[in-house]
Amino acid sequence: MSEKTSKKLKSLKRKTMTGNIITYVILAIISIVWLIPFFMIVLESFRGETTMQVGYVFPKEWSLKNYAALFAGSDVVKYPKWYLNTLIIAIAVAIIQPIMVLCVSYTLSRTRFASRKLLMNAMLVIGMFPGFLSMIILYKVLSSLGLTGTGAIWGLILVYTASSGMGYYVSKGFFDTVPKSLDEAARVDGATRARVLFSIIIPMSKPIIIYTILTAFMSPWGDFMFASYIAHNTSEGMNVAVGLNNMIGSASSLAAHYTEFCAGGVLVAIPITILFMCLQKYYVEGVTGGAVKG
Amino acid sequence: MEKLSWIEYQELGTLQRILYNIRRFLAAIPAFFVGIGKAIGRGVKTAVCAVGRELRDLFMTLIKGSWRTKISYLIMGFGNFTCGQIVRGAAFLLFEIVFIWYTVTIGAGWMSKLDTLGDIAAGEQYDPILDTYVRVAGDDSFKILLFGGLSLVFCIAAVIVWRMNIKQSSENDEIIKSGKRPQNFKADIHDLVDAKFHKTLLAVPLLGILLFTVLPIVFMIVVAFTNYDGAHDGFSNLFTWVGWKNFGELFNTTQSNLNYAFKHILGWTLTWAFFATFSNYFLGIVVALLINKKGIKFKKVWRGILVLTSAVPQFISLMYMSKLFAKNGLISGFLQQVGILDAPFDFWGNATSARILVIAINIWIGIPYLMLIATGILMNIPEDLYESAKIDGANAVQQFVKITLPYMLFITGPYLLTSFIGNINNFNVIFLLTGGAISDPKLTVGGTSATDTDLLITWLYKITTGADSNYKLASVVGILIFIVVAVLSLIVYNVLPSNKNEEDFQ
């Protein structure tokens, strides 16, 4: 190697080195920016000296009393009840919604029938209406059945799951990629369509089923719009999001409950995050696959 | 607008090319709307033809059909009974009996009141026994609209079922003529898990969609043509049809607040959706590129950190951020300690700072998700594209603009559209961040006050839950959101390079 080329190589190496260092710095900054709010919320949840908002992050007095206050409960704070409500809703939705989605997506992907295109277009158009629009009448009907206010859990489960068949896109995208020859071979052997679904397609679809269950389980935790409307200011029927928002809704309640709100947030975030991390692989597959196939 | 030839196009500078493309896009819009008009015309024509064909069929069957089919016109299921299809026949007959009984005893009463939505207002009546005036309930417009509408739907369903019954009977005629036996019940059941498995699978989901989405939406569209609100709640004060009045008021520029608020909020909704979608999109790609850069170690760690943050339910981070930037919040307090501010500053109280903040926080919320999507796609870009670009002396920026971006845009076109629409309806980010912000008096409509960061969807929520429960306005706003979304989708769908053929994969 001549001296010239080795010099060139060295300068190239230096160039990539500086490039990498800049990238590391940017990535480190990004990581800090993205993680810092969570550190702050955890730190503030342990603050013992005051329940108000303050201009510093690190507690002067570490304490668990915010957590204790959440579980002691009061007229305003019914945290265990909210938590249980949300958990029940999430589990019910995680069971029912994937079944609905699976039925619709499998049918639209693997079977051909006369009104199929019409059905898909109709669902696309219906999906363009804001979902909240239908809540006004649904609320009136559900409340006459006693499924709002204190009975909001059941009303919400109905609202979340009844129309969930419309969210079939990601799952259909998955089924579209499963070779049709599999079905055909089984059909030639005399299997009914139902048998093809249960003994061939479902065992193959573990990733997409887990993805659907995971997203179905997570969505009720974050819903505010429907939950607040159905619960209708009855603190018995609220989910965590509505309850916590209510807890810090006015200036006076904010001052009294701010650190408790942080503690409540931490308690929701921990189990969800752990669950999410365990199933991350499936989530990533679903997200990337779903976006590509539209 | 003339289409330039390829050579002419190559001669243009970058800026000219962009202008040329934008002008071509704008020039295509009128033709696009003409196309929609034509498509609607075609749809109407097809529908009219189909109805005509059905009527002709009905008439011909009545003349030429067998005696059992003719009787089926009156007694549903008769054609099935006489061919040994007892269960089908019984189902049809039961349906007919229930329908007639319901319509005569209940349905007709509701439907007859649909034209005025009730005449008898609630009032007070003298009770001679108690010697006082007692309150008596009158008509309830809401119930009339609800049950009258459902009865109408039931009638339409009855016509369809009646048509099915005749069709089955004449099909049975054909089968018998050809010397075979009509299908028995056992075969029907077998069909439901095999040839007609789609019906079994779709039954429950479609029923759910019908009851919880389609019918409520139809109901709310109808409400947009009434004066249903808190003051006319239906049972203490009747409401009635008002035609296009609600739409007229919204578009009437002399109706100061309503029209102003609508335009203001619509404008911000579109601005927000644009910035929220594209800021996330480009920054997400950039972050993904940084992580996937050759020679960068701990890729999984960097990615994991970002994904971790998206695992925490959004509402927690949103509510926390909302309080963080509030008047007594941490940021304001910190800036005072450092000496940048000398008094508490409410970031949500000022239109500009609030708008910038919601977009910035939305970036914080959305990037992990976009990073994941972008990573998946970036890995699929053929490596040799970059190799040859490098040999031609392209630098990193050029590679990004000429290879990565076009590839991403091509693949994620549909995703961008869904994401744009998702942002138009992004309730959580706006409402949880700025829910309690100071409102603009010019945006106050009746008992509902909106803020400068309100989107149509949060406005809809506030109108519905507001003091005067302005349901009629809520319905109008809901319909307008639909129109905005539908028009956008149609335009983008037509502009997208390829409408993918779904059979391609199979």
mmCIF file of C-alpha atoms in Angstrom, chain B residues 123-446:
data_model
loop_
_atom_site.group_PDB
_atom_site.id
_atom_site.type_symbol
_atom_site.label_atom_id
_atom_site.label_comp_id
_atom_site.label_asym_id
_atom_site.label_seq_id
_atom_site.Cartn_x
_atom_site.Cartn_y
_atom_site.Cartn_z
ATOM 1 C CA GLY B 123 -98.072 19.878 29.827
ATOM 2 C CA GLU B 124 -100.119 20.227 32.951
ATOM 3 C CA GLN B 125 -103.579 18.861 33.331
ATOM 4 C CA TYR B 126 -106.174 19.442 36.014
ATOM 5 C CA ASP B 127 -106.682 16.367 38.174
ATOM 6 C CA PRO B 128 -110.122 16.549 39.863
ATOM 7 C CA ILE B 129 -109.288 13.936 42.501
ATOM 8 C CA LEU B 130 -106.114 15.600 43.727
ATOM 9 C CA ASP B 131 -107.634 19.009 42.992
ATOM 10 C CA THR B 132 -104.407 20.240 41.492
ATOM 11 C CA TYR B 133 -102.551 20.416 38.216
ATOM 12 C CA VAL B 134 -100.354 17.382 37.523
ATOM 13 C CA ARG B 135 -97.706 17.045 34.908
ATOM 14 C CA VAL B 136 -98.622 14.699 32.051
ATOM 15 C CA ALA B 137 -96.159 13.333 29.574
ATOM 16 C CA GLY B 138 -96.790 14.090 25.929
ATOM 17 C CA ASP B 139 -95.012 12.655 22.941
ATOM 18 C CA ASP B 140 -91.294 11.981 23.147
ATOM 19 C CA SER B 141 -89.642 13.103 19.907
ATOM 20 C CA PHE B 142 -86.492 11.133 20.652
ATOM 21 C CA LYS B 143 -88.392 7.883 21.103
ATOM 22 C CA ILE B 144 -90.514 8.581 18.033
ATOM 23 C CA LEU B 145 -87.399 9.124 15.961
ATOM 24 C CA LEU B 146 -85.692 6.066 17.430
ATOM 25 C CA PHE B 147 -88.539 3.558 17.335
ATOM 26 C CA GLY B 148 -90.116 5.000 14.205
ATOM 27 C CA GLY B 149 -86.767 4.710 12.467
ATOM 28 C CA LEU B 150 -86.240 1.161 13.719
ATOM 29 C CA SER B 151 -89.723 0.204 12.543
ATOM 30 C CA LEU B 152 -88.887 1.606 9.116
ATOM 31 C CA VAL B 153 -85.688 -0.446 9.052
ATOM 32 C CA PHE B 154 -87.745 -3.471 10.037
ATOM 33 C CA CYS B 155 -90.096 -2.806 7.115
ATOM 34 C CA ILE B 156 -87.192 -2.624 4.666
ATOM 35 C CA ALA B 157 -85.797 -5.853 6.122
ATOM 36 C CA ALA B 158 -89.222 -7.438 5.700
ATOM 37 C CA VAL B 159 -89.293 -6.542 2.006
ATOM 38 C CA ILE B 160 -85.850 -8.112 1.553
ATOM 39 C CA VAL B 161 -86.832 -11.277 3.418
ATOM 40 C CA TRP B 162 -90.076 -11.470 1.437
ATOM 41 C CA ARG B 163 -88.074 -11.213 -1.783
ATOM 42 C CA MET B 164 -85.732 -13.978 -0.541
ATOM 43 C CA ASN B 165 -88.705 -16.218 0.197
ATOM 44 C CA ILE B 166 -90.024 -15.829 -3.354
ATOM 45 C CA LYS B 167 -86.582 -16.365 -4.840
ATOM 46 C CA GLN B 168 -86.084 -19.582 -2.867
ATOM 47 C CA SER B 169 -89.464 -20.855 -3.895
ATOM 48 C CA SER B 170 -88.830 -20.245 -7.588
ATOM 49 C CA GLU B 171 -85.367 -21.799 -7.234
ATOM 50 C CA ASN B 172 -87.012 -24.856 -5.729
ATOM 51 C CA ASP B 173 -89.307 -24.938 -8.761
ATOM 52 C CA GLU B 174 -86.284 -25.048 -11.045
ATOM 53 C CA ILE B 175 -84.624 -27.802 -9.009
ATOM 54 C CA ILE B 176 -87.758 -29.939 -9.038
ATOM 55 C CA LYS B 177 -88.159 -29.344 -12.772
ATOM 56 C CA SER B 178 -84.644 -30.686 -13.352
ATOM 57 C CA GLY B 179 -85.565 -33.815 -11.410
ATOM 58 C CA LYS B 180 -83.548 -33.192 -8.206
ATOM 59 C CA ARG B 181 -84.665 -32.667 -4.639
ATOM 60 C CA PRO B 182 -84.335 -29.290 -2.920
ATOM 61 C CA GLN B 183 -81.654 -29.140 -0.246
ATOM 62 C CA ASN B 184 -82.711 -30.397 3.190
ATOM 63 C CA PHE B 185 -81.966 -28.916 6.589
ATOM 64 C CA LYS B 186 -78.944 -31.085 7.249
ATOM 65 C CA ALA B 187 -77.324 -29.860 4.056
ATOM 66 C CA ASP B 188 -78.186 -26.275 5.027
ATOM 67 C CA ILE B 189 -76.294 -26.717 8.278
ATOM 68 C CA HIS B 190 -73.347 -28.278 6.509
ATOM 69 C CA ASP B 191 -73.290 -25.320 4.122
ATOM 70 C CA LEU B 192 -72.876 -22.987 7.071
ATOM 71 C CA VAL B 193 -69.490 -24.501 7.944
ATOM 72 C CA ASP B 194 -68.426 -25.013 4.358
ATOM 73 C CA ALA B 195 -69.723 -23.334 1.213
ATOM 74 C CA LYS B 196 -71.470 -20.543 3.131
ATOM 75 C CA PHE B 197 -68.935 -20.362 5.957
ATOM 76 C CA HIS B 198 -68.495 -16.656 5.293
ATOM 77 C CA LYS B 199 -72.080 -16.065 6.400
ATOM 78 C CA THR B 200 -71.469 -17.848 9.700
ATOM 79 C CA LEU B 201 -68.290 -15.906 10.379
ATOM 80 C CA LEU B 202 -69.631 -12.522 9.385
ATOM 81 C CA ALA B 203 -73.009 -12.767 11.113
ATOM 82 C CA VAL B 204 -72.019 -11.541 14.573
ATOM 83 C CA PRO B 205 -69.443 -8.914 13.566
ATOM 84 C CA LEU B 206 -71.746 -7.417 10.961
ATOM 85 C CA LEU B 207 -74.685 -7.393 13.356
ATOM 86 C CA GLY B 208 -72.478 -5.547 15.845
ATOM 87 C CA ILE B 209 -71.419 -3.018 13.222
ATOM 88 C CA LEU B 210 -75.029 -2.553 12.128
ATOM 89 C CA LEU B 211 -76.364 -1.984 15.640
ATOM 90 C CA PHE B 212 -73.496 -0.001 17.120
ATOM 91 C CA THR B 213 -72.203 1.950 14.158
ATOM 92 C CA VAL B 214 -74.444 2.047 11.111
ATOM 93 C CA LEU B 215 -77.810 2.639 12.753
ATOM 94 C CA PRO B 216 -76.465 5.223 15.230
ATOM 95 C CA ILE B 217 -74.738 7.068 12.394
ATOM 96 C CA VAL B 218 -77.907 7.058 10.291
ATOM 97 C CA PHE B 219 -79.793 8.308 13.316
ATOM 98 C CA MET B 220 -77.313 11.132 13.892
ATOM 99 C CA ILE B 221 -77.361 12.130 10.217
ATOM 100 C CA VAL B 222 -81.116 12.428 10.562
ATOM 101 C CA VAL B 223 -80.694 14.479 13.750
ATOM 102 C CA ALA B 224 -78.735 17.052 11.740
ATOM 103 C CA PHE B 225 -82.031 17.951 10.088
ATOM 104 C CA THR B 226 -83.906 18.488 13.354
ATOM 105 C CA ASN B 227 -83.607 21.042 16.138
ATOM 106 C CA TYR B 228 -82.662 18.467 18.789
ATOM 107 C CA ASP B 229 -80.652 20.075 21.589
ATOM 108 C CA GLY B 230 -80.761 20.676 25.305
ATOM 109 C CA ALA B 231 -83.664 23.143 24.973
ATOM 110 C CA HIS B 232 -85.589 20.744 22.725
ATOM 111 C CA ASP B 233 -84.804 17.475 24.450
ATOM 112 C CA GLY B 234 -87.776 15.597 23.044
ATOM 113 C CA PHE B 235 -89.807 14.794 26.160
ATOM 114 C CA SER B 236 -90.239 18.110 27.950
ATOM 115 C CA ASN B 237 -89.991 20.112 24.740
ATOM 116 C CA LEU B 238 -90.632 18.434 21.418
ATOM 117 C CA PHE B 239 -88.156 18.757 18.604
ATOM 118 C CA THR B 240 -89.043 18.638 14.955
ATOM 119 C CA TRP B 241 -87.700 18.712 11.410
ATOM 120 C CA VAL B 242 -85.966 21.899 10.301
ATOM 121 C CA GLY B 243 -84.536 20.856 6.929
ATOM 122 C CA TRP B 244 -81.141 22.316 6.006
ATOM 123 C CA LYS B 245 -81.376 25.122 8.573
ATOM 124 C CA ASN B 246 -78.528 23.802 10.760
ATOM 125 C CA PHE B 247 -76.178 23.600 7.797
ATOM 126 C CA GLY B 248 -77.331 27.028 6.630
ATOM 127 C CA GLU B 249 -76.509 28.570 10.010
ATOM 128 C CA LEU B 250 -73.048 27.046 10.005
ATOM 129 C CA PHE B 251 -72.208 28.461 6.587
ATOM 130 C CA ASN B 252 -73.955 31.773 7.106
ATOM 131 C CA THR B 253 -71.186 34.332 7.507
ATOM 132 C CA THR B 254 -73.462 36.808 9.260
ATOM 133 C CA GLN B 255 -73.979 34.289 12.068
ATOM 134 C CA SER B 256 -70.842 35.671 13.626
ATOM 135 C CA ASN B 257 -69.573 33.151 16.183
ATOM 136 C CA LEU B 258 -70.709 29.851 14.725
ATOM 137 C CA ASN B 259 -69.355 30.427 11.259
ATOM 138 C CA TYR B 260 -66.157 31.992 12.552
ATOM 139 C CA ALA B 261 -65.580 29.152 14.998
ATOM 140 C CA PHE B 262 -66.177 26.539 12.336
ATOM 141 C CA LYS B 263 -63.755 28.089 9.839
ATOM 142 C CA HIS B 264 -61.164 28.696 12.522
ATOM 143 C CA ILE B 265 -61.340 25.155 13.857
ATOM 144 C CA LEU B 266 -61.448 23.550 10.417
ATOM 145 C CA GLY B 267 -58.381 25.546 9.382
ATOM 146 C CA TRP B 268 -56.436 24.525 12.454
ATOM 147 C CA THR B 269 -57.564 20.903 12.110
ATOM 148 C CA LEU B 270 -56.074 20.684 8.634
ATOM 149 C CA THR B 271 -52.929 22.585 9.617
ATOM 150 C CA TRP B 272 -52.454 20.375 12.631
ATOM 151 C CA ALA B 273 -53.041 17.174 10.674
ATOM 152 C CA PHE B 274 -50.502 18.278 8.070
ATOM 153 C CA PHE B 275 -47.756 19.204 10.519
ATOM 154 C CA ALA B 276 -48.454 16.344 12.912
ATOM 155 C CA THR B 277 -48.342 13.757 10.146
ATOM 156 C CA PHE B 278 -45.315 14.955 8.231
ATOM 157 C CA SER B 279 -43.198 16.039 11.177
ATOM 158 C CA ASN B 280 -43.599 12.587 12.674
ATOM 159 C CA TYR B 281 -43.029 10.935 9.352
ATOM 160 C CA PHE B 282 -39.764 12.627 8.405
ATOM 161 C CA LEU B 283 -38.292 12.725 11.882
ATOM 162 C CA GLY B 284 -39.276 9.090 12.388
ATOM 163 C CA ILE B 285 -37.387 8.125 9.234
ATOM 164 C CA VAL B 286 -34.380 10.174 10.318
ATOM 165 C CA VAL B 287 -34.262 8.498 13.730
ATOM 166 C CA ALA B 288 -34.608 5.082 12.102
ATOM 167 C CA LEU B 289 -31.754 5.913 9.727
ATOM 168 C CA LEU B 290 -29.558 7.047 12.608
ATOM 169 C CA ILE B 291 -30.162 3.816 14.498
ATOM 170 C CA ASN B 292 -29.644 1.661 11.408
ATOM 171 C CA LYS B 293 -26.513 3.513 10.356
ATOM 172 C CA LYS B 294 -23.622 1.203 9.617
ATOM 173 C CA GLY B 295 -21.108 1.004 12.436
ATOM 174 C CA ILE B 296 -23.541 2.074 15.129
ATOM 175 C CA LYS B 297 -23.528 -0.376 17.994
ATOM 176 C CA PHE B 298 -26.259 -1.314 20.488
ATOM 177 C CA LYS B 299 -28.961 -0.915 17.821
ATOM 178 C CA LYS B 300 -31.343 -2.982 19.919
ATOM 179 C CA VAL B 301 -30.802 -0.787 22.950
ATOM 180 C CA TRP B 302 -31.544 2.475 21.129
ATOM 181 C CA ARG B 303 -34.603 0.964 19.504
ATOM 182 C CA GLY B 304 -35.689 -0.618 22.786
ATOM 183 C CA ILE B 305 -35.563 2.700 24.620
ATOM 184 C CA LEU B 306 -37.876 4.321 22.092
ATOM 185 C CA VAL B 307 -40.261 1.369 21.953
ATOM 186 C CA LEU B 308 -40.346 1.309 25.746
ATOM 187 C CA THR B 309 -41.701 4.842 25.803
ATOM 188 C CA SER B 310 -44.487 3.911 23.427
ATOM 189 C CA ALA B 311 -45.497 1.064 25.732
ATOM 190 C CA VAL B 312 -46.569 3.462 28.468
ATOM 191 C CA PRO B 313 -50.250 4.299 27.907
ATOM 192 C CA GLN B 314 -50.429 7.619 26.097
ATOM 193 C CA PHE B 315 -52.827 9.285 28.460
ATOM 194 C CA ILE B 316 -50.312 9.169 31.303
ATOM 195 C CA SER B 317 -47.591 10.933 29.368
ATOM 196 C CA LEU B 318 -50.109 13.357 27.869
ATOM 197 C CA MET B 319 -51.646 14.358 31.184
ATOM 198 C CA TYR B 320 -48.222 14.625 32.744
ATOM 199 C CA MET B 321 -46.942 16.803 29.908
ATOM 200 C CA SER B 322 -50.052 18.907 30.160
ATOM 201 C CA LYS B 323 -49.326 19.681 33.802
ATOM 202 C CA LEU B 324 -45.620 20.036 33.110
ATOM 203 C CA PHE B 325 -46.235 23.046 30.878
ATOM 204 C CA ALA B 326 -49.120 24.453 32.916
ATOM 205 C CA LYS B 327 -48.930 27.781 34.697
ATOM 206 C CA ASN B 328 -47.631 26.365 37.967
ATOM 207 C CA GLY B 329 -45.901 23.507 36.255
ATOM 208 C CA LEU B 330 -42.340 22.349 36.429
ATOM 209 C CA ILE B 331 -41.121 24.007 33.237
ATOM 210 C CA SER B 332 -42.493 27.379 34.147
ATOM 211 C CA GLY B 333 -41.072 27.015 37.660
ATOM 212 C CA PHE B 334 -37.691 25.914 36.340
ATOM 213 C CA LEU B 335 -37.510 28.800 33.860
ATOM 214 C CA GLN B 336 -38.244 31.194 36.704
ATOM 215 C CA GLN B 337 -35.469 29.747 38.848
ATOM 216 C CA VAL B 338 -33.009 30.048 35.990
ATOM 217 C CA GLY B 339 -34.167 33.589 35.448
ATOM 218 C CA ILE B 340 -35.567 33.380 31.939
ATOM 219 C CA LEU B 341 -39.098 34.060 33.140
ATOM 220 C CA ASP B 342 -39.994 36.417 35.907
ATOM 221 C CA ALA B 343 -43.610 35.329 36.359
ATOM 222 C CA PRO B 344 -45.395 31.987 35.922
ATOM 223 C CA PHE B 345 -46.198 31.420 32.265
ATOM 224 C CA ASP B 346 -49.084 29.287 31.073
ATOM 225 C CA PHE B 347 -47.950 27.644 27.845
ATOM 226 C CA TRP B 348 -51.527 26.549 27.144
ATOM 227 C CA GLY B 349 -52.947 30.027 27.599
ATOM 228 C CA ASN B 350 -51.378 31.423 24.447
ATOM 229 C CA ALA B 351 -52.518 30.261 21.015
ATOM 230 C CA THR B 352 -49.067 30.215 19.410
ATOM 231 C CA SER B 353 -47.202 28.494 22.217
ATOM 232 C CA ALA B 354 -50.036 26.000 22.708
ATOM 233 C CA ARG B 355 -50.091 25.103 19.025
ATOM 234 C CA ILE B 356 -46.330 24.691 18.782
ATOM 235 C CA LEU B 357 -46.325 22.615 21.950
ATOM 236 C CA VAL B 358 -49.040 20.198 20.837
ATOM 237 C CA ILE B 359 -47.145 19.558 17.615
ATOM 238 C CA ALA B 360 -43.866 19.114 19.493
ATOM 239 C CA ILE B 361 -45.376 16.773 22.064
ATOM 240 C CA ASN B 362 -47.074 14.865 19.292
ATOM 241 C CA ILE B 363 -43.640 14.325 17.771
ATOM 242 C CA TRP B 364 -42.472 12.989 21.090
ATOM 243 C CA ILE B 365 -45.475 10.649 21.220
ATOM 244 C CA GLY B 366 -45.359 9.505 17.615
ATOM 245 C CA ILE B 367 -41.702 9.011 16.736
ATOM 246 C CA PRO B 368 -41.194 5.595 18.352
ATOM 247 C CA TYR B 369 -44.061 4.197 16.301
ATOM 248 C CA LEU B 370 -42.844 5.778 13.067
ATOM 249 C CA MET B 371 -39.303 4.633 13.820
ATOM 250 C CA LEU B 372 -40.547 1.043 14.005
ATOM 251 C CA ILE B 373 -42.411 1.276 10.713
ATOM 252 C CA ALA B 374 -39.517 2.995 8.981
ATOM 253 C CA THR B 375 -37.009 0.432 10.284
ATOM 254 C CA GLY B 376 -39.065 -2.390 8.829
ATOM 255 C CA ILE B 377 -39.183 -0.764 5.425
ATOM 256 C CA LEU B 378 -35.624 0.558 5.361
ATOM 257 C CA MET B 379 -34.307 -2.954 5.770
ATOM 258 C CA ASN B 380 -36.082 -3.907 2.566
ATOM 259 C CA ILE B 381 -34.442 -1.227 0.424
ATOM 260 C CA PRO B 382 -31.970 -3.054 -1.829
ATOM 261 C CA GLU B 383 -28.427 -2.357 -0.628
ATOM 262 C CA ASP B 384 -27.039 -2.101 -4.171
ATOM 263 C CA LEU B 385 -29.058 1.067 -4.777
ATOM 264 C CA TYR B 386 -26.936 2.797 -2.149
ATOM 265 C CA GLU B 387 -23.724 1.168 -3.409
ATOM 266 C CA SER B 388 -24.186 2.485 -6.913
ATOM 267 C CA ALA B 389 -25.210 5.895 -5.585
ATOM 268 C CA LYS B 390 -21.989 6.007 -3.576
ATOM 269 C CA ILE B 391 -19.932 5.107 -6.619
ATOM 270 C CA ASP B 392 -21.600 7.962 -8.481
ATOM 271 C CA GLY B 393 -20.444 10.215 -5.650
ATOM 272 C CA ALA B 394 -23.774 10.900 -3.950
ATOM 273 C CA ASN B 395 -23.504 12.129 -0.377
ATOM 274 C CA ALA B 396 -25.713 11.088 2.504
ATOM 275 C CA VAL B 397 -28.279 13.853 1.970
ATOM 276 C CA GLN B 398 -28.553 13.097 -1.745
ATOM 277 C CA GLN B 399 -28.983 9.406 -0.992
ATOM 278 C CA PHE B 400 -31.763 10.228 1.452
ATOM 279 C CA VAL B 401 -33.595 12.517 -0.970
ATOM 280 C CA LYS B 402 -33.119 10.392 -4.083
ATOM 281 C CA ILE B 403 -33.417 6.843 -2.752
ATOM 282 C CA THR B 404 -34.755 6.535 0.789
ATOM 283 C CA LEU B 405 -37.518 9.105 0.622
ATOM 284 C CA PRO B 406 -39.063 8.084 -2.727
ATOM 285 C CA TYR B 407 -38.955 4.440 -1.688
ATOM 286 C CA MET B 408 -40.573 5.176 1.671
ATOM 287 C CA LEU B 409 -43.199 7.422 0.110
ATOM 288 C CA PHE B 410 -44.075 4.809 -2.461
ATOM 289 C CA ILE B 411 -44.539 2.064 0.105
ATOM 290 C CA THR B 412 -46.104 4.059 2.899
ATOM 291 C CA GLY B 413 -48.475 6.169 0.775
ATOM 292 C CA PRO B 414 -51.597 4.468 2.188
ATOM 293 C CA TYR B 415 -50.148 4.666 5.691
ATOM 294 C CA LEU B 416 -49.608 8.423 5.340
ATOM 295 C CA LEU B 417 -53.253 8.832 4.396
ATOM 296 C CA THR B 418 -54.496 6.783 7.357
ATOM 297 C CA SER B 419 -52.165 8.673 9.623
ATOM 298 C CA PHE B 420 -53.390 12.034 8.287
ATOM 299 C CA ILE B 421 -56.981 11.012 8.914
ATOM 300 C CA GLY B 422 -56.017 9.660 12.314
ATOM 301 C CA ASN B 423 -54.572 13.056 13.162
ATOM 302 C CA ILE B 424 -57.704 14.887 12.014
ATOM 303 C CA ASN B 425 -59.478 12.769 14.619
ATOM 304 C CA ASN B 426 -56.668 12.798 17.175
ATOM 305 C CA PHE B 427 -58.749 13.431 20.249
ATOM 306 C CA ASN B 428 -56.402 12.338 23.012
ATOM 307 C CA VAL B 429 -53.383 14.459 22.180
ATOM 308 C CA ILE B 430 -55.366 17.674 21.873
ATOM 309 C CA PHE B 431 -57.936 17.153 24.576
ATOM 310 C CA LEU B 432 -55.712 15.734 27.300
ATOM 311 C CA LEU B 433 -53.015 18.314 26.661
ATOM 312 C CA THR B 434 -55.124 21.421 26.369
ATOM 313 C CA GLY B 435 -58.467 20.418 27.848
ATOM 314 C CA GLY B 436 -58.593 23.150 30.426
ATOM 315 C CA ALA B 437 -56.981 25.930 28.431
ATOM 316 C CA ILE B 438 -58.342 29.436 28.301
ATOM 317 C CA SER B 439 -60.883 29.766 25.552
ATOM 318 C CA ASP B 440 -61.375 32.404 22.926
ATOM 319 C CA PRO B 441 -64.694 34.255 23.404
ATOM 320 C CA LYS B 442 -65.011 34.490 19.633
ATOM 321 C CA LEU B 443 -65.036 30.693 19.479
ATOM 322 C CA THR B 444 -67.839 30.362 22.018
ATOM 323 C CA VAL B 445 -71.009 28.955 20.523
ATOM 324 C CA GLY B 446 -73.986 28.831 22.851
#
